[in-house]
Amino acid sequence: MSIEALARLDEERVDHRFKGLPPDADGLTVGELAAQRRDLFTGGFTTPVLALSAERLEHNLGLMETYAARHGLAFAPHGKTSMAPRLFQRQIEHGAWGITLAVPHQVRVAVAFGVRRVFLANELVDPAALRWVAARLAADPSFRLVTYVDSVRGVELMDAALAGGDRPVDVVVELAAGEGARTGVRSEAECAAVADAVAATRTLRLVGVAGYEGEVPSADPERVRAWLRRLVALAVDFDKAGRFAGVEEIVVSAGGSAWFDAVAQVFGEIPELSAPVLKLLRSGAYVSHDDGHYRRLTPFNRVPEEGALEPAFRLWTQVVSRPSAEQAFVNAGKRDAAYDLDLPVAQVVRRDGAERPATGIEVTGLSDQHAWLRTGPGADLRVGDWVGLGLSHPCTSFDKWPLIPVARADGTVVEYIRTFF
């Protein structure tokens, strides 16, 4: 990572662009505001405000670093979850091989902040983006990009756009997770045809195979492991056919955030090939984890002896209306909270510096700038109270907040995470 580029994030001025931050901080740099160690609840922050737990963030980073090392996996976490260079840095400091991304804009952000290894989990056929990739590869011998190919047509488009480049682009054939799944080549025979098309170019170099097991139809442990074994068998067959001749390492990659235990098990069965195998795991949602979708699906639920991820997000809102004993409204809605998979969960109520569980309080819906709360008998909730909400699906939480305070358990804000969506 580039220390200079990261340092420039601290030089950015705080102003109206960053919701939830203290109005009296306008004009300060991010670094100056962080140095003040303000309290999230008494330091002038306005609701709604999204915060990350400093302790839980560090716990999750360390847990996945240990997990990957224990299972002999390289780790390229999916950065599109957060698009936060400081979190990229933290992940690399915790042993990540590189960062996984999905579209050219995200790659440009990562490169601007000094990421040297990128796995692009998508077929890249945009000519302008491919020319930019070729220029980066030519300008920086230390930069490596690996990207999907999933069609002969895609290979042809890539080859045309990259003509005249100094370095070939490393590609992996994407095996689809099944009929009706998302992207990827549907059959092994078609995979071979795509590999043949790559071999016929001078602009691309086949270095492995990859896919995303989270798209396996009607996914369960057996179906996911069966597909992963297909992926491994494809790598073995390609190697026997000499398709990886001359590569320094063979990439075999999978891994969302729901089935990385299956990835670890099956990748542990990969036999010796003609070159060392880079067993590349790509889980991304672990950094912040969540209080909904991923909390239910995390593999650590199936193998608790491996540890447990901890939800690190909390969206602090304020009660602005209490029209009846059964209903209340807080001042955060679709613009602030992830809602594409699960509604937020009311966790705590804060009044006069004291917190208590949000007993009898349920989020039932979201408007643009309001969350609808149903309040049961005995729910003690008043206008002006702060309500802390747990969120589901971090992928659509980070993108709503361009500058996120990181707070310790005692409320002290110790840093700010800048996002680029």
CSV table of C-alpha atoms in Angstrom, one decimal:
chain,number,residue,atom,x,y,z
A,1,MET,CA,0.0,0.0,0.0
A,2,SER,CA,1.0,3.6,-0.6
A,3,ILE,CA,1.7,5.3,2.7
A,4,GLU,CA,1.6,8.7,0.9
A,5,ALA,CA,-1.8,8.1,-0.7
A,6,LEU,CA,-3.3,6.8,2.6
A,7,ALA,CA,-1.9,9.9,4.4
A,8,ARG,CA,-3.7,12.1,2.0
A,9,LEU,CA,-7.0,10.7,3.3
A,10,ASP,CA,-6.2,12.4,6.6
A,11,GLU,CA,-5.7,15.7,4.8
A,12,GLU,CA,-9.2,15.8,3.4
A,13,ARG,CA,-11.4,18.5,4.9
A,14,VAL,CA,-14.5,17.7,6.9
A,15,ASP,CA,-17.7,19.4,5.7
A,16,HIS,CA,-21.3,18.9,4.6
A,17,ARG,CA,-20.4,15.9,2.3
A,18,PHE,CA,-20.0,13.6,5.3
A,19,LYS,CA,-23.3,12.9,7.1
A,20,GLY,CA,-23.4,12.3,10.8
A,21,LEU,CA,-20.1,14.1,11.5
A,22,PRO,CA,-20.1,17.1,14.0
A,23,PRO,CA,-21.1,20.4,12.3
A,24,ASP,CA,-18.5,22.2,14.4
A,25,ALA,CA,-15.8,20.1,12.8
A,26,ASP,CA,-16.3,21.8,9.4
A,27,GLY,CA,-12.9,22.9,8.1
A,28,LEU,CA,-10.9,20.4,10.2
A,29,THR,CA,-8.9,17.8,8.4
A,30,VAL,CA,-9.9,14.2,9.0
A,31,GLY,CA,-6.6,13.7,10.8
A,32,GLU,CA,-7.2,16.7,13.0
A,33,LEU,CA,-10.7,15.5,13.9
A,34,ALA,CA,-9.5,12.0,14.7
A,35,ALA,CA,-6.8,13.4,16.9
A,36,GLN,CA,-9.5,15.1,19.1
A,37,ARG,CA,-10.7,11.6,20.1
A,38,ARG,CA,-14.3,12.9,20.3
A,39,ASP,CA,-17.0,10.8,22.0
A,40,LEU,CA,-19.6,9.4,19.6
A,41,PHE,CA,-22.5,10.3,21.9
A,42,THR,CA,-21.4,13.6,23.4
A,43,GLY,CA,-18.9,15.0,20.8
A,44,GLY,CA,-21.3,16.7,18.5
A,45,PHE,CA,-22.1,13.8,16.1
A,46,THR,CA,-25.6,14.1,14.6
A,47,THR,CA,-28.0,11.3,14.0
A,48,PRO,CA,-28.2,9.2,12.0
A,49,VAL,CA,-24.6,8.2,12.3
A,50,LEU,CA,-23.0,4.8,11.3
A,51,ALA,CA,-20.1,3.6,13.5
A,52,LEU,CA,-17.7,0.7,13.3
A,53,SER,CA,-16.5,-1.0,16.5
A,54,ALA,CA,-12.8,-0.7,16.8
A,55,GLU,CA,-12.5,-3.9,18.9
A,56,ARG,CA,-14.7,-6.0,16.7
A,57,LEU,CA,-13.1,-4.8,13.5
A,58,GLU,CA,-9.7,-5.9,14.9
A,59,HIS,CA,-11.1,-9.2,16.1
A,60,ASN,CA,-12.6,-10.1,12.7
A,61,LEU,CA,-9.4,-9.2,10.8
A,62,GLY,CA,-7.3,-11.4,13.1
A,63,LEU,CA,-9.7,-14.3,13.0
A,64,MET,CA,-9.7,-14.6,9.3
A,65,GLU,CA,-5.9,-14.2,9.1
A,66,THR,CA,-5.6,-17.1,11.5
A,67,TYR,CA,-8.2,-19.1,9.7
A,68,ALA,CA,-6.5,-18.8,6.3
A,69,ALA,CA,-3.1,-19.6,7.7
A,70,ARG,CA,-4.4,-22.7,9.6
A,71,HIS,CA,-5.9,-24.1,6.4
A,72,GLY,CA,-3.0,-23.2,4.0
A,73,LEU,CA,-5.1,-20.7,2.1
A,74,ALA,CA,-4.0,-17.4,0.4
A,75,PHE,CA,-6.5,-14.7,1.1
A,76,ALA,CA,-7.8,-12.0,-1.3
A,77,PRO,CA,-10.8,-10.5,0.5
A,78,HIS,CA,-13.5,-9.1,-1.7
A,79,GLY,CA,-12.9,-5.3,-1.4
A,80,LYS,CA,-16.1,-4.3,-3.1
A,81,THR,CA,-17.8,-5.0,0.3
A,82,SER,CA,-16.2,-1.8,1.7
A,83,MET,CA,-14.3,0.0,-1.0
A,84,ALA,CA,-12.2,1.5,1.9
A,85,PRO,CA,-8.5,1.8,1.3
A,86,ARG,CA,-7.7,1.9,5.0
A,87,LEU,CA,-9.4,-1.5,5.4
A,88,PHE,CA,-7.5,-2.8,2.4
A,89,GLN,CA,-4.4,-1.8,4.2
A,90,ARG,CA,-5.5,-3.5,7.4
A,91,GLN,CA,-6.3,-6.6,5.5
A,92,ILE,CA,-3.0,-6.7,3.8
A,93,GLU,CA,-1.2,-6.1,7.1
A,94,HIS,CA,-3.2,-9.1,8.4
A,95,GLY,CA,-1.7,-11.3,5.7
A,96,ALA,CA,-3.9,-10.9,2.7
A,97,TRP,CA,-2.3,-11.8,-0.7
A,98,GLY,CA,-4.2,-9.0,-2.4
A,99,ILE,CA,-7.7,-7.6,-2.8
A,100,THR,CA,-10.6,-9.0,-4.9
A,101,LEU,CA,-12.7,-6.5,-6.8
A,102,ALA,CA,-15.5,-6.6,-9.3
A,103,VAL,CA,-15.4,-3.7,-11.8
A,104,PRO,CA,-12.7,-1.5,-13.4
A,105,HIS,CA,-13.5,1.6,-11.2
A,106,GLN,CA,-12.8,-0.5,-8.1
A,107,VAL,CA,-9.5,-1.6,-9.5
A,108,ARG,CA,-8.5,2.0,-10.2
A,109,VAL,CA,-9.3,3.0,-6.5
A,110,ALA,CA,-7.2,0.1,-5.2
A,111,VAL,CA,-4.3,0.9,-7.5
A,112,ALA,CA,-4.4,4.6,-6.6
A,113,PHE,CA,-3.8,3.5,-2.9
A,114,GLY,CA,-1.0,1.2,-3.8
A,115,VAL,CA,-2.6,-2.3,-3.9
A,116,ARG,CA,-0.2,-4.4,-5.8
A,117,ARG,CA,-2.2,-7.6,-6.3
A,118,VAL,CA,-5.8,-7.6,-7.6
A,119,PHE,CA,-8.1,-10.5,-8.4
A,120,LEU,CA,-10.9,-9.2,-10.6
A,121,ALA,CA,-13.8,-11.6,-10.2
A,122,ASN,CA,-15.5,-10.7,-13.4
A,123,GLU,CA,-14.8,-11.0,-17.1
A,124,LEU,CA,-13.3,-7.7,-18.3
A,125,VAL,CA,-14.2,-6.8,-21.9
A,126,ASP,CA,-14.4,-3.0,-21.8
A,127,PRO,CA,-11.7,-1.7,-24.2
A,128,ALA,CA,-10.9,1.5,-22.3
A,129,ALA,CA,-10.5,-0.4,-19.0
A,130,LEU,CA,-8.3,-3.1,-20.7
A,131,ARG,CA,-6.1,-0.4,-22.2
A,132,TRP,CA,-5.7,1.1,-18.7
A,133,VAL,CA,-4.8,-2.3,-17.3
A,134,ALA,CA,-2.2,-2.8,-20.0
A,135,ALA,CA,-0.7,0.6,-19.3
A,136,ARG,CA,-0.5,-0.2,-15.5
A,137,LEU,CA,1.1,-3.5,-16.2
A,138,ALA,CA,3.7,-1.9,-18.4
A,139,ALA,CA,4.4,0.9,-16.0
A,140,ASP,CA,4.7,-1.2,-12.8
A,141,PRO,CA,6.4,-4.6,-13.0
A,142,SER,CA,5.3,-5.3,-9.4
A,143,PHE,CA,1.6,-4.9,-10.2
A,144,ARG,CA,-0.3,-8.1,-10.8
A,145,LEU,CA,-3.9,-8.5,-12.0
A,146,VAL,CA,-5.8,-11.8,-12.4
A,147,THR,CA,-9.2,-11.7,-14.1
A,148,TYR,CA,-11.9,-14.1,-15.1
A,149,VAL,CA,-12.6,-15.3,-18.6
A,150,ASP,CA,-15.9,-17.1,-19.3
A,151,SER,CA,-16.4,-17.1,-23.0
A,152,VAL,CA,-14.5,-17.4,-26.3
A,153,ARG,CA,-16.1,-14.1,-27.4
A,154,GLY,CA,-14.8,-12.5,-24.2
A,155,VAL,CA,-11.3,-13.7,-25.0
A,156,GLU,CA,-11.5,-12.3,-28.5
A,157,LEU,CA,-12.6,-8.9,-27.2
A,158,MET,CA,-9.8,-8.8,-24.6
A,159,ASP,CA,-7.2,-9.8,-27.2
A,160,ALA,CA,-8.3,-7.1,-29.5
A,161,ALA,CA,-8.2,-4.4,-26.8
A,162,LEU,CA,-4.8,-5.6,-25.4
A,163,ALA,CA,-3.0,-5.8,-28.8
A,164,GLY,CA,0.5,-4.4,-28.5
A,165,GLY,CA,0.7,-4.6,-24.7
A,166,ASP,CA,4.1,-5.4,-23.1
A,167,ARG,CA,2.8,-8.0,-20.6
A,168,PRO,CA,0.1,-10.6,-21.0
A,169,VAL,CA,-2.9,-10.3,-18.6
A,170,ASP,CA,-3.2,-13.3,-16.3
A,171,VAL,CA,-6.6,-15.0,-16.6
A,172,VAL,CA,-8.5,-17.8,-14.9
A,173,VAL,CA,-11.4,-19.7,-16.5
A,174,GLU,CA,-14.5,-19.2,-14.5
A,175,LEU,CA,-16.5,-22.4,-13.9
A,176,ALA,CA,-20.2,-21.7,-13.4
A,177,ALA,CA,-21.8,-22.9,-10.2
A,178,GLY,CA,-24.5,-24.7,-12.2
A,179,GLU,CA,-27.3,-24.2,-14.6
A,180,GLY,CA,-29.2,-21.1,-13.8
A,181,ALA,CA,-26.3,-19.8,-11.7
A,182,ARG,CA,-24.7,-16.4,-12.4
A,183,THR,CA,-21.7,-16.0,-14.6
A,184,GLY,CA,-19.2,-18.7,-15.7
A,185,VAL,CA,-18.7,-21.5,-18.3
A,186,ARG,CA,-21.4,-24.1,-17.9
A,187,SER,CA,-19.5,-27.3,-18.9
A,188,GLU,CA,-15.9,-28.6,-18.7
A,189,ALA,CA,-15.9,-29.0,-22.5
A,190,GLU,CA,-16.7,-25.3,-22.9
A,191,CYS,CA,-14.0,-24.5,-20.3
A,192,ALA,CA,-11.5,-26.3,-22.5
A,193,ALA,CA,-12.7,-24.2,-25.6
A,194,VAL,CA,-12.2,-21.0,-23.6
A,195,ALA,CA,-8.7,-22.2,-22.5
A,196,ASP,CA,-7.8,-23.0,-26.1
A,197,ALA,CA,-8.9,-19.5,-27.1
A,198,VAL,CA,-6.6,-18.0,-24.5
A,199,ALA,CA,-3.7,-20.1,-25.6
A,200,ALA,CA,-4.2,-18.8,-29.2
A,201,THR,CA,-3.5,-15.2,-28.0
A,202,ARG,CA,-0.3,-13.4,-27.1
A,203,THR,CA,-2.1,-10.9,-24.8
A,204,LEU,CA,-3.5,-13.4,-22.3
A,205,ARG,CA,-1.9,-16.0,-20.1
A,206,LEU,CA,-4.0,-18.8,-18.5
A,207,VAL,CA,-2.9,-19.2,-14.8
A,208,GLY,CA,-5.8,-21.2,-13.3
A,209,VAL,CA,-9.5,-21.8,-12.7
A,210,ALA,CA,-12.0,-20.1,-10.4
A,211,GLY,CA,-15.6,-19.6,-9.5
A,212,TYR,CA,-18.1,-18.6,-6.8
A,213,GLU,CA,-19.7,-21.4,-4.8
A,214,GLY,CA,-22.3,-19.0,-3.3
A,215,GLU,CA,-24.2,-19.3,-6.6
A,216,VAL,CA,-24.6,-23.1,-6.4
A,217,PRO,CA,-28.4,-23.7,-6.9
A,218,SER,CA,-30.2,-24.9,-3.7
A,219,ALA,CA,-26.8,-24.7,-2.0
A,220,ASP,CA,-26.1,-27.1,0.9
A,221,PRO,CA,-22.8,-28.5,2.1
A,222,GLU,CA,-22.9,-31.5,-0.2
A,223,ARG,CA,-23.8,-29.6,-3.3
A,224,VAL,CA,-21.2,-26.9,-2.6
A,225,ARG,CA,-18.5,-29.5,-2.0
A,226,ALA,CA,-19.5,-31.4,-5.2
A,227,TRP,CA,-19.1,-28.2,-7.2
A,228,LEU,CA,-15.8,-27.3,-5.6
A,229,ARG,CA,-14.5,-30.8,-6.5
A,230,ARG,CA,-15.5,-30.1,-10.1
A,231,LEU,CA,-13.4,-27.0,-10.0
A,232,VAL,CA,-10.4,-28.8,-8.6
A,233,ALA,CA,-10.8,-31.6,-11.2
A,234,LEU,CA,-10.9,-28.9,-13.9
A,235,ALA,CA,-7.5,-27.6,-12.6
A,236,VAL,CA,-6.1,-31.1,-12.5
A,237,ASP,CA,-7.3,-31.9,-16.1
A,238,PHE,CA,-5.9,-28.5,-17.4
A,239,ASP,CA,-2.6,-29.2,-15.8
A,240,LYS,CA,-2.4,-32.8,-17.3
A,241,ALA,CA,-3.1,-31.3,-20.7
A,242,GLY,CA,-0.1,-28.9,-20.3
A,243,ARG,CA,-2.3,-25.7,-20.2
A,244,PHE,CA,-0.3,-24.2,-17.4
A,245,ALA,CA,3.1,-24.7,-18.9
A,246,GLY,CA,5.5,-22.0,-17.8
A,247,VAL,CA,3.4,-20.4,-15.0
A,248,GLU,CA,5.1,-19.8,-11.7
A,249,GLU,CA,2.0,-20.9,-9.8
A,250,ILE,CA,-1.4,-22.3,-10.6
A,251,VAL,CA,-4.4,-20.3,-9.2
A,252,VAL,CA,-7.4,-22.2,-7.9
A,253,SER,CA,-9.8,-19.7,-6.4
A,254,ALA,CA,-13.3,-19.7,-4.8
A,255,GLY,CA,-14.9,-18.4,-1.6
A,256,GLY,CA,-17.7,-16.1,-0.6
A,257,SER,CA,-18.6,-15.5,3.0
A,258,ALA,CA,-21.1,-18.4,3.4
A,259,TRP,CA,-19.1,-21.5,2.5
A,260,PHE,CA,-15.4,-20.9,3.1
A,261,ASP,CA,-15.4,-24.0,5.4
A,262,ALA,CA,-16.2,-26.1,2.3
A,263,VAL,CA,-13.6,-24.3,0.3
A,264,ALA,CA,-10.9,-25.0,3.0
A,265,GLN,CA,-11.9,-28.7,3.1
A,266,VAL,CA,-11.9,-29.3,-0.6
A,267,PHE,CA,-8.9,-27.1,-1.4
A,268,GLY,CA,-7.0,-29.2,1.2
A,269,GLU,CA,-7.5,-32.2,-1.1
A,270,ILE,CA,-5.8,-30.6,-4.2
A,271,PRO,CA,-3.1,-32.9,-5.4
A,272,GLU,CA,0.4,-31.9,-6.3
A,273,LEU,CA,0.4,-30.2,-9.7
A,274,SER,CA,3.2,-29.2,-12.1
A,275,ALA,CA,3.6,-25.9,-10.3
A,276,PRO,CA,2.8,-24.7,-6.8
A,277,VAL,CA,-0.9,-24.1,-6.3
A,278,LEU,CA,-2.2,-20.7,-5.0
A,279,LYS,CA,-5.3,-21.7,-3.1
A,280,LEU,CA,-7.0,-18.4,-3.1
A,281,LEU,CA,-10.0,-17.6,-0.8
A,282,ARG,CA,-12.0,-14.5,-1.6
A,283,SER,CA,-14.4,-13.9,1.3
A,284,GLY,CA,-15.2,-10.2,1.9
A,285,ALA,CA,-18.1,-9.6,4.2
A,286,TYR,CA,-16.2,-10.8,7.3
A,287,VAL,CA,-14.5,-7.4,8.0
A,288,SER,CA,-17.6,-5.8,9.5
A,289,HIS,CA,-19.7,-9.0,9.5
A,290,ASP,CA,-23.4,-8.2,10.2
A,291,ASP,CA,-26.5,-8.8,12.3
A,292,GLY,CA,-28.5,-10.6,9.6
A,293,HIS,CA,-27.7,-12.4,6.4
A,294,TYR,CA,-24.1,-13.3,7.1
A,295,ARG,CA,-24.5,-13.8,10.8
A,296,ARG,CA,-26.9,-16.7,9.9
A,297,LEU,CA,-24.8,-18.1,7.1
A,298,THR,CA,-21.3,-17.8,8.5
A,299,PRO,CA,-19.4,-21.1,8.3
A,300,PHE,CA,-18.3,-20.5,11.9
A,301,ASN,CA,-21.8,-21.5,12.9
A,302,ARG,CA,-21.1,-24.9,11.5
A,303,VAL,CA,-17.5,-25.2,12.9
A,304,PRO,CA,-17.7,-23.2,16.2
A,305,GLU,CA,-14.3,-24.5,17.3
A,306,GLU,CA,-12.8,-22.2,14.6
A,307,GLY,CA,-13.9,-19.1,16.4
A,308,ALA,CA,-16.7,-16.5,15.7
A,309,LEU,CA,-17.0,-13.3,13.7
A,310,GLU,CA,-18.6,-10.4,15.5
A,311,PRO,CA,-21.0,-7.8,14.0
A,312,ALA,CA,-19.0,-4.5,13.9
A,313,PHE,CA,-21.6,-2.0,12.5
A,314,ARG,CA,-24.1,-0.1,14.6
A,315,LEU,CA,-26.4,2.6,13.1
A,316,TRP,CA,-27.3,5.2,15.7
A,317,THR,CA,-30.6,6.9,15.2
A,318,GLN,CA,-32.9,9.1,17.2
A,319,VAL,CA,-36.6,8.8,18.0
A,320,VAL,CA,-38.3,11.8,16.3
A,321,SER,CA,-41.9,10.7,16.6
A,322,ARG,CA,-43.9,8.6,19.1
A,323,PRO,CA,-47.5,8.9,17.8
A,324,SER,CA,-48.9,6.0,19.8
A,325,ALA,CA,-48.0,3.4,22.4
A,326,GLU,CA,-47.5,0.9,19.6
A,327,GLN,CA,-45.5,3.0,17.1
A,328,ALA,CA,-42.4,5.1,16.9
A,329,PHE,CA,-40.2,6.5,14.2
A,330,VAL,CA,-36.5,7.1,14.1
A,331,ASN,CA,-34.6,9.3,11.7
A,332,ALA,CA,-32.8,6.8,9.5
A,333,GLY,CA,-34.2,5.0,6.4
A,334,LYS,CA,-33.3,3.6,3.1
A,335,ARG,CA,-30.7,6.3,2.5
A,336,ASP,CA,-28.8,5.2,5.6
A,337,ALA,CA,-29.4,1.5,6.4
A,338,ALA,CA,-28.9,-1.6,4.3
A,339,TYR,CA,-32.3,-3.2,3.5
A,340,ASP,CA,-31.8,-5.3,0.4
A,341,LEU,CA,-31.7,-8.6,2.4
A,342,ASP,CA,-33.0,-7.9,5.9
A,343,LEU,CA,-34.4,-5.0,7.9
A,344,PRO,CA,-32.3,-3.5,10.6
A,345,VAL,CA,-32.6,-4.9,14.1
A,346,ALA,CA,-33.2,-2.6,17.1
A,347,GLN,CA,-30.5,-3.5,19.7
A,348,VAL,CA,-30.1,-0.9,22.3
A,349,VAL,CA,-31.8,2.3,23.5
A,350,ARG,CA,-29.6,5.1,24.9
A,351,ARG,CA,-30.9,7.9,27.2
A,352,ASP,CA,-29.0,10.3,29.4
A,353,GLY,CA,-25.8,8.4,28.8
A,354,ALA,CA,-27.2,5.0,29.8
A,355,GLU,CA,-27.8,2.1,27.5
A,356,ARG,CA,-30.3,-0.8,27.8
A,357,PRO,CA,-31.6,-3.5,25.5
A,358,ALA,CA,-34.3,-2.5,23.0
A,359,THR,CA,-36.8,-4.9,24.5
A,360,GLY,CA,-40.1,-4.9,22.8
A,361,ILE,CA,-39.0,-2.8,19.9
A,362,GLU,CA,-39.0,-4.1,16.3
A,363,VAL,CA,-38.2,-2.4,12.9
A,364,THR,CA,-41.1,-3.2,10.6
A,365,GLY,CA,-40.3,-1.0,7.6
A,366,LEU,CA,-38.1,1.7,6.1
A,367,SER,CA,-39.0,4.9,4.3
A,368,ASP,CA,-36.4,7.1,2.7
A,369,GLN,CA,-35.5,8.9,6.0
A,370,HIS,CA,-37.5,7.0,8.6
A,371,ALA,CA,-37.5,3.6,10.1
A,372,TRP,CA,-40.9,2.4,11.4
A,373,LEU,CA,-40.8,0.8,14.8
A,374,ARG,CA,-43.4,-1.4,16.4
A,375,THR,CA,-43.3,-1.0,20.2
A,376,GLY,CA,-44.8,-3.7,22.4
A,377,PRO,CA,-46.3,-3.4,25.9
A,378,GLY,CA,-43.8,-1.9,28.3
A,379,ALA,CA,-41.4,-0.7,25.7
A,380,ASP,CA,-39.8,2.4,27.3
A,381,LEU,CA,-39.2,4.7,24.4
A,382,ARG,CA,-39.4,8.5,24.2
A,383,VAL,CA,-38.8,11.2,21.6
A,384,GLY,CA,-35.1,12.1,21.7
A,385,ASP,CA,-33.9,8.7,22.7
A,386,TRP,CA,-31.0,7.2,20.6
A,387,VAL,CA,-31.7,3.8,19.2
A,388,GLY,CA,-28.8,1.6,18.0
A,389,LEU,CA,-29.6,-0.6,15.0
A,390,GLY,CA,-27.8,-3.7,13.9
A,391,LEU,CA,-27.5,-4.0,10.1
A,392,SER,CA,-27.7,-6.8,7.6
A,393,HIS,CA,-25.5,-7.1,4.4
A,394,PRO,CA,-22.4,-5.0,4.8
A,395,CYS,CA,-22.1,-4.7,1.0
A,396,THR,CA,-24.9,-2.2,1.0
A,397,SER,CA,-24.0,-0.5,4.3
A,398,PHE,CA,-20.6,0.8,3.4
A,399,ASP,CA,-21.8,2.4,0.2
A,400,LYS,CA,-24.2,4.7,2.0
A,401,TRP,CA,-21.5,6.3,4.2
A,402,PRO,CA,-18.5,8.0,2.6
A,403,LEU,CA,-16.7,8.6,6.0
A,404,ILE,CA,-17.4,6.3,8.9
A,405,PRO,CA,-16.2,6.8,12.5
A,406,VAL,CA,-14.5,3.9,14.2
A,407,ALA,CA,-15.4,4.0,17.9
A,408,ARG,CA,-14.1,2.1,20.9
A,409,ALA,CA,-16.5,0.4,23.3
A,410,ASP,CA,-16.4,3.5,25.6
A,411,GLY,CA,-17.5,5.7,22.7
A,412,THR,CA,-14.1,7.2,21.8
A,413,VAL,CA,-13.8,7.8,18.1
A,414,VAL,CA,-10.2,6.8,17.1
A,415,GLU,CA,-10.3,7.0,13.3
A,416,TYR,CA,-12.4,7.5,10.2
A,417,ILE,CA,-12.9,5.1,7.3
A,418,ARG,CA,-13.2,6.7,3.9
A,419,THR,CA,-15.1,4.8,1.2
A,420,PHE,CA,-15.1,5.1,-2.6
A,421,PHE,CA,-18.3,3.9,-4.3
